[in-house]
GROMACS .gro file of C-alpha atoms in nm:
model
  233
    1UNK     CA    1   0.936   0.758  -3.323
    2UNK     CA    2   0.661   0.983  -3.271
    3UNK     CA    3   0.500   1.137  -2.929
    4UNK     CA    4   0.207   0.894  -2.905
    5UNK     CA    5   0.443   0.572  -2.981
    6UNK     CA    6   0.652   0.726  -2.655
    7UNK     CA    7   0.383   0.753  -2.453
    8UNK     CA    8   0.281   0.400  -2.532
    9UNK     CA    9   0.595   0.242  -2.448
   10UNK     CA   10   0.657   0.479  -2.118
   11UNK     CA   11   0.273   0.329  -2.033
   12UNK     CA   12   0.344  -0.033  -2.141
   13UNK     CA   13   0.673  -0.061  -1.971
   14UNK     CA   14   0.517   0.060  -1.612
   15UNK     CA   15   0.250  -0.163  -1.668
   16UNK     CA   16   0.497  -0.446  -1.701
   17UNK     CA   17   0.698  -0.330  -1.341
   18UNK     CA   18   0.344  -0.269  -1.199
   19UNK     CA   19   0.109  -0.620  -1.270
   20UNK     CA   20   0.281  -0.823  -1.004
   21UNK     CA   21   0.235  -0.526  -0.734
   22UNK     CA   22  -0.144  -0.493  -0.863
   23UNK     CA   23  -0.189  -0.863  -0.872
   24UNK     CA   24  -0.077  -0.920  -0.491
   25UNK     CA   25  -0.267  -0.592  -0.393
   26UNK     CA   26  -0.640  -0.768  -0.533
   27UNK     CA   27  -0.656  -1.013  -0.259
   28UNK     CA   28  -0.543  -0.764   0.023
   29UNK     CA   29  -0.761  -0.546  -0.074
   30UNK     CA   30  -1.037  -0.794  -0.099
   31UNK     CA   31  -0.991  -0.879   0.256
   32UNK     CA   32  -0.974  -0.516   0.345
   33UNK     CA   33  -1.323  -0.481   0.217
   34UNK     CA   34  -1.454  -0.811   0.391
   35UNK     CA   35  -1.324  -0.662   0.720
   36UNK     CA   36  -1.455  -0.296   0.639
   37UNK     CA   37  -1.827  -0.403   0.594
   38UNK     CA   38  -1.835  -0.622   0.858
   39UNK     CA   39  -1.686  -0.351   1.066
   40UNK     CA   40  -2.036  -0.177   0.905
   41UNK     CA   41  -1.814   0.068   0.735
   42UNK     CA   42  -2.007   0.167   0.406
   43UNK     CA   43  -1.835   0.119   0.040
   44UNK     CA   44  -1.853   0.444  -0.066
   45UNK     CA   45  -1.609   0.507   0.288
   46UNK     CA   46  -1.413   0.230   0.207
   47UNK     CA   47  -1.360   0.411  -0.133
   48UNK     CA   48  -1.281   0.769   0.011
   49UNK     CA   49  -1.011   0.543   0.267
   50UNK     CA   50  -0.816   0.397  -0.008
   51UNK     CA   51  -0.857   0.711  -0.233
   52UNK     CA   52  -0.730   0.963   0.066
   53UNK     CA   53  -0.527   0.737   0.297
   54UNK     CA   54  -0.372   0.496   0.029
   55UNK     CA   55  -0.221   0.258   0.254
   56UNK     CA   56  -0.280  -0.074   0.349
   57UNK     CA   57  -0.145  -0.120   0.669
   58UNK     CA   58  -0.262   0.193   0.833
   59UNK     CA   59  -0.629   0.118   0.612
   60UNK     CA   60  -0.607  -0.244   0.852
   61UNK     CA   61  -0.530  -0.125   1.162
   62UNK     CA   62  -0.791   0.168   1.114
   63UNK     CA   63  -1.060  -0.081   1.023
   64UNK     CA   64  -1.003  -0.310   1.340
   65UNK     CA   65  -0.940  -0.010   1.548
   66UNK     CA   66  -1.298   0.104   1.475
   67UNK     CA   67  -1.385  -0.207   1.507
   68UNK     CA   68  -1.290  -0.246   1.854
   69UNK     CA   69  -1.427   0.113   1.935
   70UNK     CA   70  -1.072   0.277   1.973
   71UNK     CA   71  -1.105   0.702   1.991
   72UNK     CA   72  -1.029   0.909   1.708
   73UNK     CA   73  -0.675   1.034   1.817
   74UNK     CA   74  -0.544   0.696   1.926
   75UNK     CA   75  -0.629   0.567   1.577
   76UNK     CA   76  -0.472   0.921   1.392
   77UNK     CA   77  -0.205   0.891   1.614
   78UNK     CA   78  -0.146   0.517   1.535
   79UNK     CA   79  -0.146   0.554   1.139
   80UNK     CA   80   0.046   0.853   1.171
   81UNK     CA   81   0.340   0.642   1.357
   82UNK     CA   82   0.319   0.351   1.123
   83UNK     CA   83   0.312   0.570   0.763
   84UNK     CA   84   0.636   0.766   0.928
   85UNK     CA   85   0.866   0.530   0.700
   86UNK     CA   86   0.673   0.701   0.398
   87UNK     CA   87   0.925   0.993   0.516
   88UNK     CA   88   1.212   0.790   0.423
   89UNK     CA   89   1.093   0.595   0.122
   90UNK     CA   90   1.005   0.978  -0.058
   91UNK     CA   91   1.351   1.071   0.081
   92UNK     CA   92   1.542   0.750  -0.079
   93UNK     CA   93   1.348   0.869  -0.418
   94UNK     CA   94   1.413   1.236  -0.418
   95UNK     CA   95   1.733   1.140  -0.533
   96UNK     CA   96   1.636   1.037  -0.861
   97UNK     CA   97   1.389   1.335  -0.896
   98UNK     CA   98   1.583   1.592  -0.865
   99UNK     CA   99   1.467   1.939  -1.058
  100UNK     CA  100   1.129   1.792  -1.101
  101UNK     CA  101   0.807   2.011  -1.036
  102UNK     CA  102   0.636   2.021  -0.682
  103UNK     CA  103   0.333   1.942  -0.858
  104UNK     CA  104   0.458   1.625  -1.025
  105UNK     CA  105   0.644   1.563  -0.652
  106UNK     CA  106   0.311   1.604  -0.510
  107UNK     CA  107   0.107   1.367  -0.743
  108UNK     CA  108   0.421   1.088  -0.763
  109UNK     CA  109   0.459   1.141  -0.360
  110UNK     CA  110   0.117   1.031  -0.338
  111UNK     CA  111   0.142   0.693  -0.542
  112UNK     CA  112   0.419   0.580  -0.314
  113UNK     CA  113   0.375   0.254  -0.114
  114UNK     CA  114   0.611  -0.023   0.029
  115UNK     CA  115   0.608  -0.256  -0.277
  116UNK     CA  116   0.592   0.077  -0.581
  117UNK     CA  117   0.895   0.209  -0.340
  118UNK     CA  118   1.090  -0.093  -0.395
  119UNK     CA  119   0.970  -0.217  -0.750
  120UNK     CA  120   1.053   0.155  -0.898
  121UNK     CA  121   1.418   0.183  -0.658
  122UNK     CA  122   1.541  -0.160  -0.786
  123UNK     CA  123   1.452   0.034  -1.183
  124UNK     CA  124   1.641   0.342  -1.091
  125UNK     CA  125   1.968   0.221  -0.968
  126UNK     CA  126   1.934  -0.004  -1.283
  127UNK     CA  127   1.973   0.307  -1.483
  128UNK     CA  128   1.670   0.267  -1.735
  129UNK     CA  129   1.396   0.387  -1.534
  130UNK     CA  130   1.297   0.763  -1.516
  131UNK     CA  131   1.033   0.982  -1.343
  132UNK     CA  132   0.741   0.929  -1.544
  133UNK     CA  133   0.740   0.521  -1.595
  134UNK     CA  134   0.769   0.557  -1.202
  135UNK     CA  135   0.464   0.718  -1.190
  136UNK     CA  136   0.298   0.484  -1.413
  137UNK     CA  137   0.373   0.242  -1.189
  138UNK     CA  138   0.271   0.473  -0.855
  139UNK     CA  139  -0.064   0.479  -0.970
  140UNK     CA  140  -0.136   0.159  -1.159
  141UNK     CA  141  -0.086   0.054  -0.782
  142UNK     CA  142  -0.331   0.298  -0.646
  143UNK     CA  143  -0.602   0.190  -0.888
  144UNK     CA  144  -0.582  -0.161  -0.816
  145UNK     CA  145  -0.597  -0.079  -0.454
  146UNK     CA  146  -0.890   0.082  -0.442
  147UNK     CA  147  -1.089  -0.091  -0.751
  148UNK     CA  148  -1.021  -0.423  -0.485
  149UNK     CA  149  -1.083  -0.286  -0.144
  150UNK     CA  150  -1.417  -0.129  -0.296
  151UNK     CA  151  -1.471  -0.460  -0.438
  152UNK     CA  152  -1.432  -0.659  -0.150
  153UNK     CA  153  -1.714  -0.434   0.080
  154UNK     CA  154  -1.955  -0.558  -0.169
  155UNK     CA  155  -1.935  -0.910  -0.174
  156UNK     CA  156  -1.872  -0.867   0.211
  157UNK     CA  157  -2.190  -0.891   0.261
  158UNK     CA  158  -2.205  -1.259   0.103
  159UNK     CA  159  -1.904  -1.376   0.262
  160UNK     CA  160  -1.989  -1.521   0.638
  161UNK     CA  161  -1.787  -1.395   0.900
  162UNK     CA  162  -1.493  -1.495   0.988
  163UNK     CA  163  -1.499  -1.772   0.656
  164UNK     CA  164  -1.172  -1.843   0.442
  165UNK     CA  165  -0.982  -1.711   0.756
  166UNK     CA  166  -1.061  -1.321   0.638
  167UNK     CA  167  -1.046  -1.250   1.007
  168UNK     CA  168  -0.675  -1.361   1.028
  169UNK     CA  169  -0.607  -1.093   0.740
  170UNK     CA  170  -0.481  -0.844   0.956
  171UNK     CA  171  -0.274  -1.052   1.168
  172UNK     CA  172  -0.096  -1.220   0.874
  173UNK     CA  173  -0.017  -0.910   0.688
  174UNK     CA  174   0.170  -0.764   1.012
  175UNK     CA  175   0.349  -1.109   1.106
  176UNK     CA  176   0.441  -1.093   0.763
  177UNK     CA  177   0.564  -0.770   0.716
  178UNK     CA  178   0.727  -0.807   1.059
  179UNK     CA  179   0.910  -1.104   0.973
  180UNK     CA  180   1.052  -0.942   0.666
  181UNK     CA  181   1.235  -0.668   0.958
  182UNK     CA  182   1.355  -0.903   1.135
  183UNK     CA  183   1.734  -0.870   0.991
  184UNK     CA  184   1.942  -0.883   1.343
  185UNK     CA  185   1.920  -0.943   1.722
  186UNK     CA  186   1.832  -0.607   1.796
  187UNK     CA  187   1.553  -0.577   1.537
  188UNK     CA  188   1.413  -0.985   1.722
  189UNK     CA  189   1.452  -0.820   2.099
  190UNK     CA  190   1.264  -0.484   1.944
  191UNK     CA  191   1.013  -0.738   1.868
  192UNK     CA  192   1.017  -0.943   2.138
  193UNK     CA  193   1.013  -0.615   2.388
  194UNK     CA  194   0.700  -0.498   2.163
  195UNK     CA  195   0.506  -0.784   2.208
  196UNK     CA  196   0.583  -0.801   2.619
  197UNK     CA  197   0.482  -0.443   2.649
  198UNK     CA  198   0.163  -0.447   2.443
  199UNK     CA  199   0.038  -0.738   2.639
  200UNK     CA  200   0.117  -0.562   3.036
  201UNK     CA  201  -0.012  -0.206   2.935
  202UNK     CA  202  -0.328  -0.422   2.821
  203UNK     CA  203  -0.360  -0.580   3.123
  204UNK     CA  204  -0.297  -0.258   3.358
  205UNK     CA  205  -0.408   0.019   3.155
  206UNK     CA  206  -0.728   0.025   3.034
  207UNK     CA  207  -0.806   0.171   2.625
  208UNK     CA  208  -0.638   0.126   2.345
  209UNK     CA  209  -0.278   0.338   2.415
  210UNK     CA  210  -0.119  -0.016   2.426
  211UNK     CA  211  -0.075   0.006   2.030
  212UNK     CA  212   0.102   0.351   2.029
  213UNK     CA  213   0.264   0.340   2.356
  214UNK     CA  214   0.439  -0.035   2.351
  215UNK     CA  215   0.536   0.008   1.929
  216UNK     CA  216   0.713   0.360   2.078
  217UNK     CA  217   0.859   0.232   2.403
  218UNK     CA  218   1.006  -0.075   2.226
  219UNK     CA  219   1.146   0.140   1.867
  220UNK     CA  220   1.315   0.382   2.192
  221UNK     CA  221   1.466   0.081   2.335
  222UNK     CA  222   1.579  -0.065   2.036
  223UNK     CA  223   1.744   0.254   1.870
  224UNK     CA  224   1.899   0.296   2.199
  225UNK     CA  225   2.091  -0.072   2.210
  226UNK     CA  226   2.176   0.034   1.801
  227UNK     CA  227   2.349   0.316   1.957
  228UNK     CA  228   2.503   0.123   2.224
  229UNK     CA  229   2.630  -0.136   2.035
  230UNK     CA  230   2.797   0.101   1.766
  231UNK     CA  231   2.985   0.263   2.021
  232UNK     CA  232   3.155  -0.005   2.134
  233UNK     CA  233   3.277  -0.164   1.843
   0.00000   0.00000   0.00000
């Protein structure tokens, strides 16, 4: 089997892992784009977001953050907290990349998301998966990110506000990933004390430090009953 026939099947074979996680990203990112230009964020901004920042969540709550006028460092500081678990993820992977080149670390690291993350894991502990497929898969991702977000600022403009429920994007995507956390008590009351906290700092303290200051008072709390609980088992 020659070079080219390798590189064919390496290609075809992420393709294959990758075309659900590209087919569930196109309507995401369609809504993404909705939000962003009627937000009045520009495609070509859009474009540089999902090329630079690459992740869907933190692309969300950015968009309705500037949308609601939030300051520059309480919407850094937000997507900084919420990529943190991109720390873990690369850590869980370095395992299977070990020896590998910083520069194929640093273009890999850059493909990773939630759904790549667990779509190239579940390959790996298989035991037929290797670096470069992974990749393949990385980046098929990205693409189809940012070919749909860019998409979706366009026909923005056609699509009336708030129709098809385009406002309730954000919300859904967070209730869902939230509900997919939810493995335990403790993880429900982490929730729970989340939810109670956002809403009083709202009400007392005015801006938008509710977001960074409940989600961090309520992971303290609930790392601390963890610990608690461990100990006295």
């Amino acid at each position: 089997m020659n070079v080219n026939q390798d590189t064919r099947n390496l290609f075809r074979q992420g393709a294959a892992t990758a075309w659900p996680i590209c087919l569930g990203y196109f309507p995401l990112g369609l809504a993404l784009g909705v939000l962003a230009q009627k937000a009045g964020i520009p495609w070509w901004a859009v474009a540089m977001m999902s090329i630079l920042v690459f992740a869907g969540s933190a692309q969300f709550i950015c968009v309705a953050m500037l949308s609601a006028g939030a300051s520059a460092p309480a919407i850094i500081l937000t997507t900084f907290f919420i990529n943190l678990r991109h720390v873990l993820m690369s850590s869980a992977l370095a395992v299977h990349l070990q020896g590998v080149s910083r520069r194929f670390l640093a273009v890999f690291s850059y493909g990773i998301t939630d759904e790549s993350f667990a779509a190239n894991m579940t390959r790996f502990r298989e035991g037929d998966w290797d670096r470069w497929r992974a990749l393949v898969v990385n980046h098929l991702a990205n693409s189809a990110w940012i070919l749909a977000t860019v998409f979706g600022t366009l026909v923005g403009q056609f699509v009336p506000q708030g129709a098809m429920g385009i406002d309730y994007a954000l919300t859904g995507m967070f209730l869902g990933l939230l509900a997919f956390q939810l493995k335990g008590r403790i993880h429900l009351l982490t929730g729970l004390l989340a939810a109670a906290l956002s809403v009083a700092w709202y009400v007392m303290i005015p801006g938008n430090s509710y977001i960074v200051g409940a989600s961090m008072s309520a992971a303290t709390a609930g790392y601390l009953l963890k610990r608690r609980r461990e100990k006295h088992r």
